[in-house]
Coordinates of N, CA, C and O in Angstrom, one line a residue:
M1 N 168.2 60.0 90.5 CA 169.2 59.4 89.8 C 169.2 59.9 88.4 O 168.1 60.5 87.9
Y2 N 170.2 59.9 87.7 CA 170.4 60.4 86.3 C 169.5 59.6 85.2 O 168.9 60.4 84.4
R3 N 169.8 58.3 85.5 CA 168.8 57.4 84.4 C 168.2 56.4 85.1 O 168.6 55.8 86.2
A4 N 166.9 56.1 84.7 CA 166.0 55.2 85.3 C 166.4 53.8 84.8 O 166.1 52.8 85.5
V5 N 166.9 53.6 83.5 CA 167.0 52.3 83.0 C 168.4 52.0 83.3 O 169.5 52.6 83.2
R6 N 168.6 50.5 83.7 CA 169.9 50.2 84.2 C 170.6 49.2 83.1 O 169.9 48.9 82.2
A7 N 171.8 48.9 83.3 CA 172.7 48.2 82.5 C 172.0 46.9 81.9 O 172.0 46.6 80.7
K8 N 171.4 46.3 82.8 CA 170.9 45.0 82.3 C 169.3 45.0 81.8 O 168.7 44.0 81.8
G9 N 168.9 46.3 81.5 CA 167.6 46.5 81.1 C 166.5 46.6 82.2 O 165.2 46.7 81.9
D10 N 166.9 46.4 83.4 CA 166.0 46.4 84.4 C 165.5 47.9 85.0 O 166.2 48.8 84.5
T11 N 164.6 48.1 85.6 CA 164.1 49.5 85.8 C 164.7 50.0 87.2 O 165.1 48.9 88.0
K12 N 164.6 51.0 87.7 CA 165.0 51.6 88.6 C 164.3 51.0 90.0 O 164.9 50.6 91.0
T13 N 163.0 51.0 89.8 CA 162.2 50.3 91.0 C 161.2 49.4 90.4 O 160.9 49.4 89.3
K14 N 160.6 48.4 91.3 CA 159.5 47.6 90.8 C 158.4 48.4 90.3 O 157.6 48.1 89.3
R15 N 158.0 49.6 91.0 CA 157.0 50.4 90.6 C 157.1 51.1 89.0 O 156.1 51.4 88.5
S16 N 158.5 51.1 88.7 CA 158.7 51.6 87.5 C 158.0 50.6 86.2 O 158.0 51.1 85.1
R17 N 158.0 49.4 86.7 CA 157.6 48.5 85.6 C 155.9 48.5 85.6 O 155.2 48.1 86.6
R18 N 155.3 49.2 84.6 CA 153.9 49.5 84.6 C 153.6 49.7 83.1 O 154.3 50.1 82.4
A19 N 152.2 49.4 82.8 CA 151.8 49.5 81.5 C 151.0 50.9 81.4 O 150.3 51.2 82.4
L20 N 151.4 51.7 80.5 CA 150.8 52.9 80.2 C 150.2 52.9 78.9 O 150.7 52.6 77.9
K21 N 148.9 53.7 78.7 CA 148.4 53.6 77.3 C 149.0 55.0 76.8 O 149.1 56.0 77.3
L22 N 149.3 54.8 75.5 CA 150.0 56.0 74.7 C 148.8 56.5 74.1 O 148.0 56.2 73.5
P23 N 149.0 58.1 73.9 CA 148.2 58.9 73.0 C 148.4 58.3 71.7 O 149.3 57.8 71.1
K24 N 147.1 58.4 70.9 CA 147.1 57.9 69.4 C 148.2 58.4 68.7 O 148.9 57.7 67.9
K25 N 148.5 59.8 68.7 CA 149.6 60.3 67.9 C 151.0 59.7 68.3 O 151.8 59.5 67.3
A26 N 151.2 59.4 69.6 CA 152.5 58.5 69.9 C 152.6 57.3 69.4 O 153.6 56.7 68.9
A27 N 151.4 56.5 69.4 CA 151.5 55.4 68.9 C 151.7 55.2 67.3 O 152.4 54.4 66.8
E28 N 151.0 56.2 66.7 CA 151.1 56.3 65.0 C 152.6 56.5 64.8 O 153.2 56.1 64.1
A29 N 153.3 57.4 65.7 CA 154.7 57.8 65.5 C 155.6 56.5 65.7 O 156.5 56.5 64.9
L30 N 155.3 55.9 66.7 CA 156.1 54.5 66.9 C 156.0 53.6 65.8 O 156.8 52.9 65.5
R31 N 154.7 53.4 65.2 CA 154.6 52.6 64.1 C 155.4 52.9 63.0 O 156.0 52.2 62.2
A32 N 155.2 54.3 62.6 CA 156.2 54.8 61.6 C 157.5 54.7 61.8 O 158.4 54.4 60.8
H33 N 158.1 54.7 63.0 CA 159.5 54.7 63.4 C 159.9 53.2 63.1 O 160.9 52.7 62.6
H34 N 159.0 52.2 63.5 CA 159.1 50.8 63.3 C 159.3 50.5 61.9 O 160.2 49.7 61.5
R35 N 158.5 51.3 61.0 CA 158.5 50.7 59.5 C 160.0 51.3 58.9 O 160.7 50.7 58.4
R36 N 160.3 52.7 59.4 CA 161.8 53.1 59.1 C 162.8 52.1 59.7 O 163.8 51.9 59.0
Q37 N 162.7 51.6 60.8 CA 163.6 50.9 61.3 C 163.8 49.5 60.5 O 165.0 48.9 60.3
A38 N 162.7 49.0 60.1 CA 162.7 47.8 59.3 C 163.5 48.0 57.9 O 164.3 47.2 57.5
V39 N 163.4 49.1 57.4 CA 164.2 49.5 56.3 C 165.8 49.5 56.6 O 166.4 49.0 55.8
E40 N 166.0 50.2 57.7 CA 167.5 50.3 58.2 C 167.9 48.8 58.5 O 169.2 48.6 58.0
R41 N 167.1 48.1 58.9 CA 167.5 46.6 59.2 C 168.0 46.0 58.0 O 168.9 45.2 57.7
L42 N 167.2 46.1 56.9 CA 167.4 45.6 55.6 C 168.7 46.1 55.0 O 169.5 45.3 54.5
Q43 N 168.9 47.5 55.1 CA 170.1 48.1 54.5 C 171.4 47.7 55.1 O 172.3 47.5 54.7
A44 N 171.1 47.4 56.5 CA 172.4 47.0 57.4 C 172.8 45.6 56.9 O 174.0 45.3 57.1
G45 N 171.9 44.7 56.5 CA 172.1 43.3 56.1 C 172.8 42.6 57.4 O 172.4 42.6 58.4
E46 N 174.0 41.9 57.1 CA 174.5 41.1 58.1 C 175.1 42.0 59.2 O 175.5 41.6 60.2
K47 N 175.4 43.3 59.0 CA 175.9 44.3 59.9 C 174.9 44.4 61.2 O 175.2 44.8 62.2
W48 N 173.6 44.3 60.9 CA 172.5 44.4 61.9 C 172.6 43.5 63.1 O 172.9 42.4 62.9
Q49 N 172.6 44.0 64.2 CA 172.8 43.4 65.5 C 171.5 43.5 66.2 O 171.2 44.7 66.7
D50 N 170.6 42.4 66.4 CA 169.2 42.5 66.9 C 169.3 42.5 68.3 O 169.7 41.5 68.9
H51 N 169.0 43.7 69.0 CA 169.0 43.8 70.5 C 167.4 44.1 70.9 O 167.4 44.4 72.1
D52 N 166.6 44.0 70.1 CA 165.3 44.2 70.3 C 165.0 45.7 71.0 O 164.3 45.9 71.9
L53 N 165.6 46.6 70.4 CA 165.6 47.9 70.9 C 164.6 48.8 70.1 O 164.7 48.7 68.7
V54 N 163.8 49.6 70.6 CA 163.0 50.5 69.8 C 163.6 51.6 69.3 O 163.5 52.0 68.1
F55 N 164.7 52.2 70.1 CA 165.5 53.3 69.4 C 167.1 52.9 69.5 O 167.4 52.3 70.5
C56 N 167.6 52.8 68.2 CA 168.9 52.3 68.2 C 169.7 52.9 67.1 O 169.1 53.9 66.3
R57 N 171.0 52.6 67.0 CA 171.8 53.0 65.8 C 171.4 52.4 64.6 O 170.6 51.4 64.6
E58 N 172.0 52.7 63.4 CA 171.6 52.2 62.2 C 171.9 50.7 61.9 O 171.4 49.9 61.1
D59 N 172.8 50.2 63.0 CA 173.1 48.8 63.0 C 172.4 47.9 63.9 O 172.8 46.8 64.1
G60 N 171.5 48.6 64.8 CA 170.9 47.8 65.8 C 171.4 47.9 67.2 O 170.9 47.5 68.2
T61 N 172.6 48.5 67.3 CA 173.2 48.6 68.5 C 172.6 49.8 69.3 O 172.1 50.8 68.9
A62 N 172.9 49.8 70.6 CA 172.4 50.7 71.6 C 173.0 52.1 71.4 O 174.3 52.2 71.1
L63 N 172.1 53.1 71.6 CA 172.6 54.5 71.6 C 173.3 54.8 72.9 O 172.8 54.3 73.9
D64 N 174.4 55.7 72.9 CA 174.7 56.1 74.2 C 174.2 57.5 74.5 O 173.5 58.0 73.8
R65 N 174.3 57.9 75.8 CA 173.6 58.9 76.1 C 173.9 60.4 75.5 O 173.2 61.2 75.2
W66 N 175.4 60.3 75.0 CA 175.7 61.4 74.2 C 175.1 61.5 72.9 O 174.9 62.6 72.5
Q67 N 174.9 60.4 72.2 CA 174.3 60.5 71.0 C 172.9 60.9 71.2 O 172.3 61.6 70.4
V68 N 172.2 60.4 72.2 CA 170.8 60.9 72.4 C 170.8 62.4 72.6 O 169.8 63.1 72.1
R69 N 171.7 62.7 73.4 CA 171.7 64.2 73.7 C 171.8 65.1 72.5 O 171.1 66.2 72.1
R70 N 172.9 64.6 71.6 CA 173.2 65.3 70.3 C 171.9 65.4 69.4 O 171.5 66.5 68.7
E71 N 171.4 64.2 69.3 CA 170.0 64.2 68.3 C 169.0 65.1 68.9 O 168.3 65.7 68.1
F72 N 168.7 65.0 70.2 CA 167.7 65.8 70.8 C 168.0 67.3 70.6 O 167.2 68.0 70.5
Q73 N 169.3 67.6 70.8 CA 169.8 69.2 70.5 C 169.4 69.5 69.0 O 169.0 70.6 68.9
K74 N 169.5 68.6 68.2 CA 169.2 68.9 66.8 C 167.7 69.2 66.5 O 167.2 70.1 65.9
I75 N 166.9 68.5 67.3 CA 165.4 68.6 67.3 C 165.1 69.9 68.0 O 164.2 70.8 67.5
T76 N 165.6 70.2 69.1 CA 165.3 71.4 69.8 C 165.7 72.7 69.0 O 165.0 73.6 69.2
M77 N 166.8 72.5 68.4 CA 167.3 73.7 67.4 C 166.5 74.0 66.3 O 166.1 75.0 65.9
L78 N 165.9 72.8 65.6 CA 164.9 72.9 64.6 C 163.7 73.7 64.9 O 163.0 74.2 64.2
A79 N 163.5 73.3 66.3 CA 161.9 73.8 66.8 C 162.2 75.2 67.2 O 161.3 75.8 67.8
G80 N 163.3 75.7 67.2 CA 163.6 77.2 67.7 C 163.7 77.4 69.2 O 163.6 78.3 69.8
L81 N 164.1 76.2 69.9 CA 164.1 76.3 71.4 C 165.6 76.4 71.8 O 165.8 76.6 73.0
G82 N 166.5 76.4 71.0 CA 168.0 76.4 71.3 C 168.5 75.1 71.6 O 167.8 74.0 71.4
E83 N 169.7 74.9 72.2 CA 170.4 73.7 72.3 C 170.6 73.3 73.8 O 171.4 72.4 74.0
D84 N 170.0 74.1 74.6 CA 170.3 74.0 76.1 C 169.4 72.8 76.7 O 169.4 72.8 78.0
W85 N 168.4 72.4 75.9 CA 167.5 71.4 76.4 C 168.0 70.0 76.6 O 168.9 69.6 75.8
T86 N 167.6 69.2 77.6 CA 167.8 67.7 77.7 C 166.6 67.0 77.6 O 165.5 67.5 77.9
P87 N 166.8 65.6 77.2 CA 165.6 64.7 77.2 C 165.0 64.8 78.5 O 163.8 64.5 78.7
R88 N 165.7 64.9 79.6 CA 165.1 64.7 81.0 C 164.0 65.8 81.2 O 163.0 65.7 81.9
E89 N 164.2 66.9 80.4 CA 163.2 68.1 80.8 C 161.8 67.8 80.1 O 160.8 68.4 80.4
L90 N 161.8 66.8 79.3 CA 160.5 66.4 78.7 C 159.5 65.9 79.9 O 158.4 66.1 79.7
R91 N 160.2 65.2 80.8 CA 159.4 64.6 81.8 C 158.7 66.0 82.6 O 157.6 66.0 83.0
H92 N 159.4 66.9 82.8 CA 159.0 68.1 83.6 C 157.9 68.9 82.6 O 156.8 69.1 83.1
S93 N 158.1 68.9 81.4 CA 157.3 69.5 80.4 C 155.9 68.7 80.5 O 154.8 69.3 80.5
F94 N 155.9 67.3 80.6 CA 154.7 66.4 80.4 C 154.0 66.8 81.8 O 152.7 66.9 81.7
V95 N 154.6 66.9 82.9 CA 153.9 67.0 84.2 C 153.2 68.4 84.0 O 152.0 68.7 84.4
S96 N 154.0 69.4 83.6 CA 153.4 70.9 83.6 C 152.2 71.0 82.6 O 151.3 71.7 82.9
I97 N 152.3 70.5 81.6 CA 151.2 70.3 80.5 C 150.0 69.9 81.0 O 148.9 70.4 80.7
L98 N 150.1 68.5 81.6 CA 148.9 68.0 82.1 C 148.2 68.9 83.3 O 147.1 68.9 83.3
S99 N 149.2 69.3 84.1 CA 148.7 70.2 85.2 C 148.0 71.5 84.8 O 146.8 71.8 85.3
A100 N 148.4 72.0 83.5 CA 147.8 73.2 83.1 C 146.6 73.0 82.4 O 145.6 73.7 82.1
H101 N 146.3 71.5 82.0 CA 145.1 71.2 81.3 C 144.1 70.5 82.4 O 143.3 69.6 82.1
D102 N 144.5 70.9 83.8 CA 143.4 70.4 84.9 C 143.5 69.0 85.0 O 142.4 68.3 85.7
V103 N 144.5 68.1 84.8 CA 144.7 66.7 85.2 C 145.0 66.9 86.8 O 146.0 67.5 87.0
P104 N 144.2 66.0 87.5 CA 144.6 66.2 89.2 C 146.0 65.6 89.3 O 146.5 64.8 88.5
V105 N 146.7 66.4 90.0 CA 148.0 66.0 90.5 C 148.3 64.5 91.0 O 149.2 63.9 90.6
E106 N 147.2 64.0 91.6 CA 147.2 62.4 91.8 C 147.4 61.6 90.6 O 148.1 60.7 90.6
D107 N 146.7 62.0 89.7 CA 146.7 61.2 88.4 C 148.2 61.5 87.7 O 148.7 60.5 87.2
I108 N 148.5 62.6 87.7 CA 149.8 62.9 87.1 C 150.9 62.1 87.9 O 152.0 61.7 87.3
S109 N 150.9 62.2 89.2 CA 151.8 61.6 90.0 C 151.9 60.1 89.7 O 153.1 59.5 89.5
D110 N 150.8 59.4 89.6 CA 150.7 58.1 89.1 C 151.3 57.9 87.7 O 152.2 56.8 87.5
L111 N 151.0 58.6 86.8 CA 151.6 58.5 85.4 C 153.1 58.6 85.5 O 153.7 57.8 84.7
V112 N 153.8 59.3 86.3 CA 155.2 59.6 86.3 C 155.8 58.7 87.3 O 157.1 58.5 87.3
G113 N 154.9 57.8 88.0 CA 155.5 56.8 89.0 C 156.0 57.3 90.3 O 157.0 56.8 90.9
H114 N 155.4 58.6 90.7 CA 156.0 59.2 91.8 C 155.2 58.4 93.1 O 154.0 58.1 93.0
V115 N 155.7 58.1 94.2 CA 155.1 57.4 95.3 C 153.9 58.4 95.9 O 152.9 58.1 96.4
S116 N 154.2 59.7 96.0 CA 153.3 60.7 96.6 C 153.3 61.8 95.5 O 154.0 62.0 94.5
T117 N 152.3 62.7 95.8 CA 152.2 64.0 95.0 C 153.1 65.0 95.3 O 153.4 65.9 94.6
H118 N 153.9 64.7 96.4 CA 154.8 66.0 96.8 C 156.0 66.2 95.9 O 156.2 67.4 95.5
V119 N 156.7 65.2 95.3 CA 157.8 65.3 94.4 C 157.0 65.9 93.1 O 157.7 66.8 92.6
T120 N 155.9 65.3 92.7 CA 155.3 65.9 91.5 C 155.0 67.4 91.7 O 155.4 68.2 90.7
E121 N 154.4 67.9 92.7 CA 154.1 69.3 93.0 C 155.4 70.1 93.1 O 155.5 71.3 92.6
T122 N 156.4 69.7 93.9 CA 157.5 70.7 94.1 C 158.6 70.6 93.3 O 159.4 71.7 92.9
A123 N 159.0 69.5 92.6 CA 160.1 69.3 91.5 C 159.8 69.1 90.1 O 160.6 69.7 89.3
Y124 N 158.6 68.8 89.7 CA 158.3 68.7 88.5 C 157.2 69.4 87.9 O 157.3 69.9 86.8
R125 N 156.2 69.9 88.5 CA 155.2 70.7 88.1 C 155.5 72.1 88.0 O 155.8 72.8 89.2
H126 N 155.5 72.8 87.0 CA 155.9 74.1 86.8 C 154.6 74.8 86.1 O 154.2 74.5 85.0
E127 N 153.9 75.7 87.0 CA 152.7 76.3 86.6 C 153.1 77.2 85.2 O 153.9 78.0 85.2
I128 N 152.2 76.9 84.2 CA 152.4 77.5 82.9 C 151.2 78.9 82.9 O 151.7 80.0 82.8
R129 N 150.0 78.4 83.1 CA 149.0 79.2 83.0 C 149.0 80.4 83.9 O 148.8 81.6 83.6
P130 N 149.2 80.1 85.3 CA 149.0 81.3 86.3 C 150.1 82.4 85.8 O 149.8 83.5 85.8
A131 N 151.3 81.9 85.5 CA 152.5 82.9 85.2 C 152.1 83.8 84.0 O 152.1 85.0 84.2
L132 N 151.5 83.1 83.0 CA 151.1 84.0 81.9 C 149.9 84.9 82.3 O 149.8 86.0 81.8
T133 N 148.9 84.4 83.1 CA 147.6 85.2 83.4 C 148.1 86.4 84.3 O 147.8 87.5 84.1
K134 N 149.1 86.1 85.2 CA 149.6 87.2 86.0 C 150.2 88.3 85.1 O 150.2 89.5 85.4
G135 N 151.1 87.8 84.3 CA 151.8 88.9 83.3 C 150.8 89.7 82.5 O 150.8 90.9 82.4
A136 N 149.7 89.1 82.0 CA 148.8 89.8 81.2 C 147.9 90.7 82.2 O 147.8 91.7 81.7
Q137 N 147.6 90.3 83.3 CA 147.0 91.2 84.2 C 147.8 92.5 84.6 O 147.3 93.5 84.7
A138 N 149.0 92.2 84.8 CA 150.0 93.3 85.1 C 150.0 94.3 84.0 O 149.9 95.5 84.4
M139 N 150.0 93.7 82.8 CA 150.2 94.6 81.7 C 148.8 95.3 81.6 O 148.9 96.5 81.0
D140 N 147.6 94.8 81.7 CA 146.5 95.5 81.7 C 146.5 96.8 82.7 O 146.0 97.7 82.2
N141 N 146.8 96.4 83.9 CA 146.8 97.5 84.8 C 147.9 98.6 84.4 O 147.5 99.8 84.6
I142 N 148.9 98.3 83.9 CA 149.9 99.2 83.6 C 149.4 100.1 82.4 O 149.5 101.3 82.3
L143 N 148.8 99.6 81.3 CA 148.3 100.1 80.3 C 147.0 101.0 80.5 O 146.8 102.1 79.9
K144 N 146.3 100.6 81.4 CA 145.0 101.4 81.9 C 145.6 102.7 82.6 O 144.9 103.7 82.5
R145 N 146.5 102.6 83.4 CA 147.1 103.6 84.1 C 147.6 104.6 83.1 O 147.6 105.9 83.2
Q146 N 148.4 104.2 82.0 CA 149.0 105.1 81.0 C 148.0 105.6 80.3 O 148.0 106.9 79.9
S147 N 146.9 105.0 79.8 CA 145.8 105.5 79.0 C 145.1 106.8 79.9 O 144.5 107.5 79.2
R148 N 144.9 106.5 81.1 CA 144.2 107.7 81.9 C 145.1 108.8 82.0 O 144.5 110.0 81.9
S149 N 146.4 108.6 82.0 CA 147.3 109.9 82.2 C 147.6 110.5 80.9 O 148.1 111.6 80.8
A150 N 147.2 110.0 79.7 CA 147.5 110.5 78.4 C 146.3 111.4 77.9 O 145.4 111.7 78.3

C-alpha cells in the first residue's frame, strides 16, 4: 500500500497499532517541534484549527502528501542528497542501518511491523557494509597487482 494511515485516522492493520520507544534524539526533536507549533498556534489565533496533529500546516490543518513530498525534497537537497528521495525510503534506510549495526532481523521485523522476516529481508533490508567491504577489497587487489607490475 502507498500509505499506512487511512482517512479516518485508523491504521492499515491492527498490528500497526503498537507503542514504540523513540530514541532520545527523536524525542527531543519532537519536543522542540511541539514548542514551535505552540508559537504557530498563537500566531494563527482564530485561524487555528485544532485537529490534534503532530505535523500540520501553520493553521493546524492536515498536510497533503504533495506538501510533505515538497518539504522532504527541500531537506534532501540541503543535505546534498538530491531531490529524488521520498519519505517512504526512510523506512528502507531505517531497516538497512539497523541491519548494518547487527540488530537481529527478527527485532527489525517487529519494529517495522512485518508479520515475518521475509519481507524485511527481501524488500527492505539493503546491505550497506558488505557492499562497501567488497569494493574496498577489490580495490586492494587491483592496487596490489599494479604496484607489483610497476
